Short mmCIF file of C-alpha atoms and ligand atoms in Angstrom, two decimals:
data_model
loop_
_atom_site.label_atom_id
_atom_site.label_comp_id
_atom_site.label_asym_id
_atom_site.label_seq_id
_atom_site.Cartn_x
_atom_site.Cartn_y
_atom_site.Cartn_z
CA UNK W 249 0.00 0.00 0.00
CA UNK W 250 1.71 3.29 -0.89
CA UNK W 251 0.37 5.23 1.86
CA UNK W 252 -1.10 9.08 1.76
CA UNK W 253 -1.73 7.75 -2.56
CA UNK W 254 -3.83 4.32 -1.91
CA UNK W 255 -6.61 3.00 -0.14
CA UNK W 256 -7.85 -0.47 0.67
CA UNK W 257 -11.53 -0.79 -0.15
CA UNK W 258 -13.38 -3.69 1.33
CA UNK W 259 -17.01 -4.51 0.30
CA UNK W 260 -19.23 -6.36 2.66
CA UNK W 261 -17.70 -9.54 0.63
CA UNK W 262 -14.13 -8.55 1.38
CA UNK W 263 -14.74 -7.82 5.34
CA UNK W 264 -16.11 -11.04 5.52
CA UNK W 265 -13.73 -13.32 3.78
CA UNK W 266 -11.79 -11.91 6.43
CA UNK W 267 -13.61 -14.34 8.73
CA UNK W 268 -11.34 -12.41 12.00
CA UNK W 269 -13.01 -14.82 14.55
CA UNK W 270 -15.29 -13.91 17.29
CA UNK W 271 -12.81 -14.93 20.14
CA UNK W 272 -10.41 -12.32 18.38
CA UNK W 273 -13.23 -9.80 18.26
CA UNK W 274 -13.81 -9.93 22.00
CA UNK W 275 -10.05 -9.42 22.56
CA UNK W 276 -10.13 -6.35 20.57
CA UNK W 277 -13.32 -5.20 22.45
CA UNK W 278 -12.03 -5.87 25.47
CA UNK W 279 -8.38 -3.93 24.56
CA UNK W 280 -10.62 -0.67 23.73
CA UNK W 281 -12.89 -1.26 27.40
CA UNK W 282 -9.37 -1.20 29.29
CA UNK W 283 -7.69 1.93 27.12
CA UNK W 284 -11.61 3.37 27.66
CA UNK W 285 -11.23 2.95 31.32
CA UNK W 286 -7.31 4.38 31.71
CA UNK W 287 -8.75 7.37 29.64
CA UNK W 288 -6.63 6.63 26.50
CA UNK W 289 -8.91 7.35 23.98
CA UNK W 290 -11.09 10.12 21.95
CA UNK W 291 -14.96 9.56 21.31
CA UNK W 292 -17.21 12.56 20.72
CA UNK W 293 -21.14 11.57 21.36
CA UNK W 294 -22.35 10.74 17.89
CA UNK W 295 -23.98 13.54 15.93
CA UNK W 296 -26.82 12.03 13.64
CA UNK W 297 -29.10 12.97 10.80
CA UNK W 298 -33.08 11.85 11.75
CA UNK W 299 -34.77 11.25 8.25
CA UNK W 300 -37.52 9.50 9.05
CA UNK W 301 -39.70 8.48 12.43
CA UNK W 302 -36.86 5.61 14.31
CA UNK W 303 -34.48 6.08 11.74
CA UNK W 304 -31.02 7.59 12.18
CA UNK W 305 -27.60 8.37 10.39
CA UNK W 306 -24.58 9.03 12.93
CA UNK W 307 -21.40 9.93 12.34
CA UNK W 308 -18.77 7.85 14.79
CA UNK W 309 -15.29 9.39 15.26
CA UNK W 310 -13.18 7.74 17.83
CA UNK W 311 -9.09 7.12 18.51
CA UNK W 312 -7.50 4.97 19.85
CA UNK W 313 -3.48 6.10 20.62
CA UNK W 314 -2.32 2.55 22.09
CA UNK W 315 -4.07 0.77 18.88
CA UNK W 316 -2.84 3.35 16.66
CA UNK W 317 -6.17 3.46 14.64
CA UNK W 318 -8.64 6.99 14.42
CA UNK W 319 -11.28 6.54 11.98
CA UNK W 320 -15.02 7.55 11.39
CA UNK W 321 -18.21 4.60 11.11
CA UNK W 322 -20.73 6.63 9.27
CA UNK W 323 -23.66 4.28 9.40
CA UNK W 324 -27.57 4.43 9.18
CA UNK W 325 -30.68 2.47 11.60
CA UNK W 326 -33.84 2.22 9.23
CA UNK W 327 -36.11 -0.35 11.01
CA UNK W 328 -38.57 -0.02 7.54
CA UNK W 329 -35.57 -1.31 5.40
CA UNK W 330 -37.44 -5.47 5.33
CA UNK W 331 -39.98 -3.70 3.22
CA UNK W 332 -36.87 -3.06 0.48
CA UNK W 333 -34.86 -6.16 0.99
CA UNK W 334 -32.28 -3.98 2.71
CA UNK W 335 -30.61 -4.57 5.88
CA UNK W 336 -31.96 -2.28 8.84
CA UNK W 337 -27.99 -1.74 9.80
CA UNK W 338 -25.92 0.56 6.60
CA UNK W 339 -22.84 2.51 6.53
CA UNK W 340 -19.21 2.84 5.87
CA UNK W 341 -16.19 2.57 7.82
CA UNK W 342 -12.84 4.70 7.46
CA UNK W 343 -9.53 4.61 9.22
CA UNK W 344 -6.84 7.13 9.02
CA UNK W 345 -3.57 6.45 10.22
CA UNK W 346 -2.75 8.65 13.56
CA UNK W 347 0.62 9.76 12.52
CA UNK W 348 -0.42 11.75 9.43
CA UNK W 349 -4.24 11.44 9.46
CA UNK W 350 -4.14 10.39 5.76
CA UNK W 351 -7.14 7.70 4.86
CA UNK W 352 -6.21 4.06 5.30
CA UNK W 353 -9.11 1.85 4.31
CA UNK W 354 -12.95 2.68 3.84
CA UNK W 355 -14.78 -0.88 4.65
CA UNK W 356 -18.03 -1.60 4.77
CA UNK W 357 -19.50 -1.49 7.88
CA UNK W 358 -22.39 -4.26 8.06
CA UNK W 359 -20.54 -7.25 9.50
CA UNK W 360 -18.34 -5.16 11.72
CA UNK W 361 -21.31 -3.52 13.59
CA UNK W 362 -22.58 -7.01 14.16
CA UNK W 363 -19.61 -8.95 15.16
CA UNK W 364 -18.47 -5.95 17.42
CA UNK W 365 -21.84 -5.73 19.20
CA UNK W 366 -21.92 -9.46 19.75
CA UNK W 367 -18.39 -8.74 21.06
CA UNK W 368 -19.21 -6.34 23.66
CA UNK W 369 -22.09 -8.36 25.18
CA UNK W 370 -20.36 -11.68 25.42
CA UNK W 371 -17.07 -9.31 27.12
CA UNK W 372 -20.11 -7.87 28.73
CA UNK W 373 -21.20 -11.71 30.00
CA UNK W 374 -18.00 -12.78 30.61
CA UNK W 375 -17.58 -9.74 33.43
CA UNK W 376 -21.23 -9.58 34.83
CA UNK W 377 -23.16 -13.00 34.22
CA UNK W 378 -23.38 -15.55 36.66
CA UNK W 379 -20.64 -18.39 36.13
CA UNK W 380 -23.31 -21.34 35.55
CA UNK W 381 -25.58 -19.03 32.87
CA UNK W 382 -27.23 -22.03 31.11
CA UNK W 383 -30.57 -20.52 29.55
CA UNK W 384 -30.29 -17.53 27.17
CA UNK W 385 -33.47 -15.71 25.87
CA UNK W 386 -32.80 -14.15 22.41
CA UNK W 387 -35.55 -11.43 21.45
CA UNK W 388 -35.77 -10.30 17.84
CA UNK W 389 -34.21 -12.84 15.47
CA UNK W 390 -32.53 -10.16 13.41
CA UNK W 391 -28.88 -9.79 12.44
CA UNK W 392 -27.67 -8.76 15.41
CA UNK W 393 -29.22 -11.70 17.23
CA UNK W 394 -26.81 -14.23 15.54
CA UNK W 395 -23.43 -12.57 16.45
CA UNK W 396 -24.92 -11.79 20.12
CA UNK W 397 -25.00 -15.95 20.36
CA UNK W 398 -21.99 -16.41 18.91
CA UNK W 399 -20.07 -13.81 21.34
CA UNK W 400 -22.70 -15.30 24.70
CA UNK W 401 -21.20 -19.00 23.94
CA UNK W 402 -18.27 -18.37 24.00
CA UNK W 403 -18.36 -16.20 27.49
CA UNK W 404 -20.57 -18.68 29.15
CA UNK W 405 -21.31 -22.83 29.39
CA UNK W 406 -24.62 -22.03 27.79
CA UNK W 407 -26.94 -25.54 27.09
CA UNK W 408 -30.59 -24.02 25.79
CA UNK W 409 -31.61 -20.54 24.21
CA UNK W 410 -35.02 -19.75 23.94
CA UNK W 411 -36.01 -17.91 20.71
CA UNK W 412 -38.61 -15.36 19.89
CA UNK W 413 -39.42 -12.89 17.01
CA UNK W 414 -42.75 -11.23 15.99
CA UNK W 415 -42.24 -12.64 13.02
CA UNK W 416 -42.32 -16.39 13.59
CA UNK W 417 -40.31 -17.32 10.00
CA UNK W 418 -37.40 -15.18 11.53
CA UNK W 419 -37.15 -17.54 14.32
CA UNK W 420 -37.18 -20.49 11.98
CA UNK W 421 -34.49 -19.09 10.32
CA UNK W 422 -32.71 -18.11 12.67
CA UNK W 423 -32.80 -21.83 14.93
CA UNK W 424 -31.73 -23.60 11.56
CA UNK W 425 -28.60 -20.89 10.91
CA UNK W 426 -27.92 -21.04 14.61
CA UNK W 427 -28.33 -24.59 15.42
CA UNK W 428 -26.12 -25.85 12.53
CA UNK W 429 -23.55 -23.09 14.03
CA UNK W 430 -23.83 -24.06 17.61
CA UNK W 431 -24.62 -28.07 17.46
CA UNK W 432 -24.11 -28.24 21.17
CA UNK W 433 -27.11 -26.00 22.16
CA UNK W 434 -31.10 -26.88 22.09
CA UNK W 435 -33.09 -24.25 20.50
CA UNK W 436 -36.44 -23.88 21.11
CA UNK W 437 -38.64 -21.18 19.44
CA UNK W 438 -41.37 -19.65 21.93
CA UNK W 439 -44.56 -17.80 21.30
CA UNK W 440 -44.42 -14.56 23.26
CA UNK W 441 -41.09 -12.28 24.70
CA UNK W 442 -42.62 -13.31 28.18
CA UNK W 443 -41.95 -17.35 27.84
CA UNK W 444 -38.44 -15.98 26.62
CA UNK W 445 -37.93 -13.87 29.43
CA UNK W 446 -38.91 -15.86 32.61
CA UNK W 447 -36.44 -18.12 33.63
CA UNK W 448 -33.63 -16.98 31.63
CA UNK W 449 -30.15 -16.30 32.97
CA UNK W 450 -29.40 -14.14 29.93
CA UNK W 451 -31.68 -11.89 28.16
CA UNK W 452 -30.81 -10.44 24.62
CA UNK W 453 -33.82 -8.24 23.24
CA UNK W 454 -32.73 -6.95 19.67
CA UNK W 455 -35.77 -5.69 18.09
CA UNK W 456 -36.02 -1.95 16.59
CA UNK W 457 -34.97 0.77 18.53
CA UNK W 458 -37.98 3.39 18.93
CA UNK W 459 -38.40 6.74 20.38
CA UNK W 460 -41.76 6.08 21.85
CA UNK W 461 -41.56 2.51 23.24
CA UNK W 462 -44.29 0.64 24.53
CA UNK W 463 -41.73 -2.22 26.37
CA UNK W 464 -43.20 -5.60 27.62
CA UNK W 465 -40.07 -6.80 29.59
CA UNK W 466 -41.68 -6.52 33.48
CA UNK W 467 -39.64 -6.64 36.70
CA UNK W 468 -41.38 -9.96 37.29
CA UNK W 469 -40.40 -11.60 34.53
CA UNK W 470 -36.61 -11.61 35.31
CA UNK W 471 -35.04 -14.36 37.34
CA UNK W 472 -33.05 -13.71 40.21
CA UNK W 473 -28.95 -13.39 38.90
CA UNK W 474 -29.73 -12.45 35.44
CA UNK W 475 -27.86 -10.44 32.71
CA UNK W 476 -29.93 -8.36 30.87
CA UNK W 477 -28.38 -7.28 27.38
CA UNK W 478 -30.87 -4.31 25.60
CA UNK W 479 -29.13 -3.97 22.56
CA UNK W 480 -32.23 -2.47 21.21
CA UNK W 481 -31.80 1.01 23.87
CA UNK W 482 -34.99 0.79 26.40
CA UNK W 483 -37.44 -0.60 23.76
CA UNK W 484 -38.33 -3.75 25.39
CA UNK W 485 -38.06 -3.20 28.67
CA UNK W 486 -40.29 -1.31 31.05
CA UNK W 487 -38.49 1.56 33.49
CA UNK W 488 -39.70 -0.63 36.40
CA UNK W 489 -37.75 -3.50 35.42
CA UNK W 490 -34.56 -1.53 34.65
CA UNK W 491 -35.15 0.54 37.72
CA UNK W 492 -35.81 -2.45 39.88
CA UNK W 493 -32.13 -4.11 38.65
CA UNK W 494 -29.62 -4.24 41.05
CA UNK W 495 -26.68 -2.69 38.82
CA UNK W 496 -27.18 -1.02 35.52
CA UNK W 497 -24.01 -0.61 33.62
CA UNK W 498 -23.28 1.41 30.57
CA UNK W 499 -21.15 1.55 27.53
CA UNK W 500 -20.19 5.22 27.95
CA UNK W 501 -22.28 7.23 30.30
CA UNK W 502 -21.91 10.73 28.60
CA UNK W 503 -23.21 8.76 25.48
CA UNK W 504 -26.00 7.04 27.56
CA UNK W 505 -26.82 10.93 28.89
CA UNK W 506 -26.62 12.53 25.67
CA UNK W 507 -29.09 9.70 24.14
CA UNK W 508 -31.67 11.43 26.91
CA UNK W 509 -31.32 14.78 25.94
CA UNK W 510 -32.40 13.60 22.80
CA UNK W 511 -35.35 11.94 24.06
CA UNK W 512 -34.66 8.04 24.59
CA UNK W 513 -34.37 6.64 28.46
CA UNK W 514 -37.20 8.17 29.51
CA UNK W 515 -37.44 6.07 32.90
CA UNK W 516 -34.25 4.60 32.64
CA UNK W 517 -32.08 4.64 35.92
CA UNK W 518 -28.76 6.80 36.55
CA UNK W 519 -25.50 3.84 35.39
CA UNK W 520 -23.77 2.61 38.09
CA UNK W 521 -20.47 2.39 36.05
CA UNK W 522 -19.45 2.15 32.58
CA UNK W 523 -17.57 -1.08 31.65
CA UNK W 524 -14.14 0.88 31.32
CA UNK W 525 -14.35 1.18 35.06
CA UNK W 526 -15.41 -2.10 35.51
CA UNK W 527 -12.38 -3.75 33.43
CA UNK W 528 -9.92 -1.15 34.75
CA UNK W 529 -11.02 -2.85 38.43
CA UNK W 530 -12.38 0.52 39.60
CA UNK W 531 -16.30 -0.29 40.42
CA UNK W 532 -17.18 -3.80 41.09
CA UNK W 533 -19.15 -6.19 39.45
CA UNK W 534 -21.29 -9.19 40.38
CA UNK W 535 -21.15 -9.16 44.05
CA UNK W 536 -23.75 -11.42 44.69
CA UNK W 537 -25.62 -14.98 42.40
CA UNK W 538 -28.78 -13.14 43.33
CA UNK W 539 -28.12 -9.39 42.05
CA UNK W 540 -29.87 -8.64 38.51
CA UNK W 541 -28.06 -6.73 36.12
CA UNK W 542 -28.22 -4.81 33.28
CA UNK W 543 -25.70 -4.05 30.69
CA UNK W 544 -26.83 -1.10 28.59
CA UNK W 545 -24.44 -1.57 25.54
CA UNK W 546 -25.54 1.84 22.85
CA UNK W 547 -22.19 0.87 20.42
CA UNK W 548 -19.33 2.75 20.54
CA UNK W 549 -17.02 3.97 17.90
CA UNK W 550 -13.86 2.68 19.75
CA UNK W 551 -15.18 -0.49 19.20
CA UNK W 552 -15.37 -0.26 15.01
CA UNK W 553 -11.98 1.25 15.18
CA UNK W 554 -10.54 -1.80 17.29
CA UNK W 555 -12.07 -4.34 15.39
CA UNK W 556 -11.95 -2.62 12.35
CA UNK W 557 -8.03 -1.75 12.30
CA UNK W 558 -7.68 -5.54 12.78
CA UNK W 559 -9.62 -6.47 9.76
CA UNK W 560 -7.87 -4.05 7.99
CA UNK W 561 -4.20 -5.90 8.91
CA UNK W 562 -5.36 -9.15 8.31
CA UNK W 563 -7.26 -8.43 4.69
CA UNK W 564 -3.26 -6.71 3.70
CA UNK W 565 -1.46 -9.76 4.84
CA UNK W 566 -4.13 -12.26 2.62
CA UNK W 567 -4.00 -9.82 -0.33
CA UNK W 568 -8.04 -9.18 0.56
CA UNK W 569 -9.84 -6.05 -1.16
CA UNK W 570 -9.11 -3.61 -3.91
CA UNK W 571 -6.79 -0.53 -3.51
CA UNK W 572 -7.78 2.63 -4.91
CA UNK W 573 -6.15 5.80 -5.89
CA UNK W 574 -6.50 8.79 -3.75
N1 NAD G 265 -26.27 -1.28 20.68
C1 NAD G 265 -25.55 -1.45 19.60
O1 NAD G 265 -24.33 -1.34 19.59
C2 NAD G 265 -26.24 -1.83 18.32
C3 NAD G 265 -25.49 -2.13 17.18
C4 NAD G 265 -26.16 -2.54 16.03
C5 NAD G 265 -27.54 -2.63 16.02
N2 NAD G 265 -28.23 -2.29 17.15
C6 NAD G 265 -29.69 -2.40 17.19
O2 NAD G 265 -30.01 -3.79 17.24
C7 NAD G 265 -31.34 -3.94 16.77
C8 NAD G 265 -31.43 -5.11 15.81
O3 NAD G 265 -30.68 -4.82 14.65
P1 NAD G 265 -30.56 -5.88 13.47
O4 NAD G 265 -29.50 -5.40 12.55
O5 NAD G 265 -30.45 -7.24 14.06
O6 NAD G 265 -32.00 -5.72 12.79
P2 NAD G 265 -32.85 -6.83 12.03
O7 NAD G 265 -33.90 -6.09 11.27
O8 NAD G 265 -31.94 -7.74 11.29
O9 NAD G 265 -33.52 -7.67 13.22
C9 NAD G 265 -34.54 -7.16 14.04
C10 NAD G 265 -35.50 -8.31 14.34
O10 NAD G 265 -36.43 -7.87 15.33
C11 NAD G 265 -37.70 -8.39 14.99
N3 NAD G 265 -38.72 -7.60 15.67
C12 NAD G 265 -39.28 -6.41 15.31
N4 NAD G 265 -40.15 -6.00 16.24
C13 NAD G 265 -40.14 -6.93 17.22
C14 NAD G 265 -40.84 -7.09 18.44
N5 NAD G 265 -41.71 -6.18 18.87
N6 NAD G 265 -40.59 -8.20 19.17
C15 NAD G 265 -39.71 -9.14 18.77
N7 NAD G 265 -39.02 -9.05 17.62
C16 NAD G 265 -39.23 -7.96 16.86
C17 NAD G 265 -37.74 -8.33 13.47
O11 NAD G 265 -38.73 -9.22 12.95
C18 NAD G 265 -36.32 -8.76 13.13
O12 NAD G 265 -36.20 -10.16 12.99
C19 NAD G 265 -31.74 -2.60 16.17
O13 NAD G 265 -32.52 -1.91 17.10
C20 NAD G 265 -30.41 -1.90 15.96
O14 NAD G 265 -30.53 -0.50 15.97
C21 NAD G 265 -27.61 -1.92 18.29
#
């Protein structure tokens, strides 16, 4: 690559042949948590564009000195998308090189937004669920939902996960991708987010994210010691139930407080800790087998940047991707 001339474009095609492995995602993930948590990094809260009702387009700057990766995810929510065949998750990724800011790579940014946000929860389970987590309760059988299992068996001995989608042919889909991926586990599709919910040591909900929620999720429903995982903001569950947790963690908690002044979290509770603290050993974590917990994970740009600088390494070293003039 002559550098400052060239760039490495990778298509969706390109980032995946990469195939960088979930364990090594969670490494990278866990890397940017720890430089998070010593302060070692940039991350303005996301400006966005809002086109349409629940749709968004946010521009993700973050840097990373220890990594030596900056870069930008520029990438778009549009919960409508199904109608067009299109996924609900868009967008572009670029890295620039610290030393003279000039443009690495530009990537796109589908699979990394998936396999980094099954990254963080599964470093998210591996730090706050209990040890002997068995039963996982995925909610919304989307995109997201398949990296989120990937990332939770690795972090935990998990033996069933209980399925559910308002759209029943989603969960079909997603038991027969799933089950030939993960042999080991029993899947078993349920009828409502309730029978997903109650008795579940781990509970993924990653349906659209919506301004004006109407979330089922009750206190009631959650079983003494769980983990819950909202990638989906507050949409599924109820302010009670989040309020009622024992400890509610956060991402980034000036990006959790920003998200309010722009009108999401209504009800939800003040964090206890972000997970830079947490992995830094500054707050604690599980204390007790009884506490419930919730790890509010919104996605953060140090995250793309970590996981993307690594695709970006390994795709060079297999000759992966076409470079372009500058
Ligand atoms: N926190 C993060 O870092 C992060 C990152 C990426 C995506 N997300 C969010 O994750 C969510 C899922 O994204 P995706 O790419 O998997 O989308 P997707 O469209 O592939 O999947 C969403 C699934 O939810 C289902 N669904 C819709 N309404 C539902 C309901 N009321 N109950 C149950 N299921 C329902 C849909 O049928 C679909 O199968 C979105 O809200 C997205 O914004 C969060």
């Amino acid at each position: 690559m002559q550098k400052g001339k060239e760039i490495l474009y990778l298509s969706f095609t390109d980032v995946k042949a990469v195939n960088l492995s979930m364990e090594e995602t969670m490494e990278a993930v866990e890397q940017a948590f720890v430089e998070k948590g010593h302060g070692r990094f940039q991350m303005p809260p996301k400006p966005g564009l809002y086109t349409r009702d629940d749709a968004f387009i946010h521009a993700m700057p973050a840097y990373l000195p220890e990594v030596k990766v900056a870069g930008l995810k520029w990438v778009s929510g549009y919960p409508e998308n199904v109608r067009y065949g299109l996924p609900y998750i868009n967008g572009l990724l670029i890295l620039n090189c610290p030393e003279t800011g000039v443009p690495l790579a530009v990537m796109d940014c589908v699979w990394v937004t998936a396999q980094r946000t099954g990254a963080v929860s599964g470093v998210t389970a591996k730090y706050l669920a209990r040890k002997d987590s068995a039963v996982a309760a995925i909610i919304g059988c989307g995109v997201q939902a398949r990296t989120q299992l990937a990332a939770l068996a690795l972090a935990r001995g998990l033996k069933v996960v209980k399925c559910y989608d308002i759209n029943p042919r989603q969960v079909d889909l997603y038991i027969q991708e799933m089950q030939a991926k993960l042999p080991h586990l029993e899947f078993v599709a349920v009828g409502s987010a309730q029978e997903a919910v109650v008795d579940s040591d781990i509970v993924v909900t990653a349906g659209p994210i919506l301004k004006e929620p109407n979330p089922p999720i009750e206190l009631s429903w959650l079983k003494e010691g769980v983990l819950g995982l909202p990638i989906d903001f507050d949409s599924y569950w109820k302010p009670e139930a989040m309020q009622g947790c024992d400890k509610f963690y956060v991402d980034d908690e000036n990006q959790f407080e920003y998200y309010r002044t722009v009108g999401y979290f209504k009800g939800a509770p003040k964090a206890f800790a972000d997970m830079g603290q947490l992995l830094t050993g500054r707050v604690p974590g599980r204390e007790s087998e009884k506490e419930r917990i919730i790890g509010m994970n919104l996605g953060l740009a140090i995250m793309d940047i970590a996981t993307g600088i690594r695709i970006y390494r390994r795709a060079l070293e297999k000759g992966i991707g076409t470079k372009l003039p500058l």
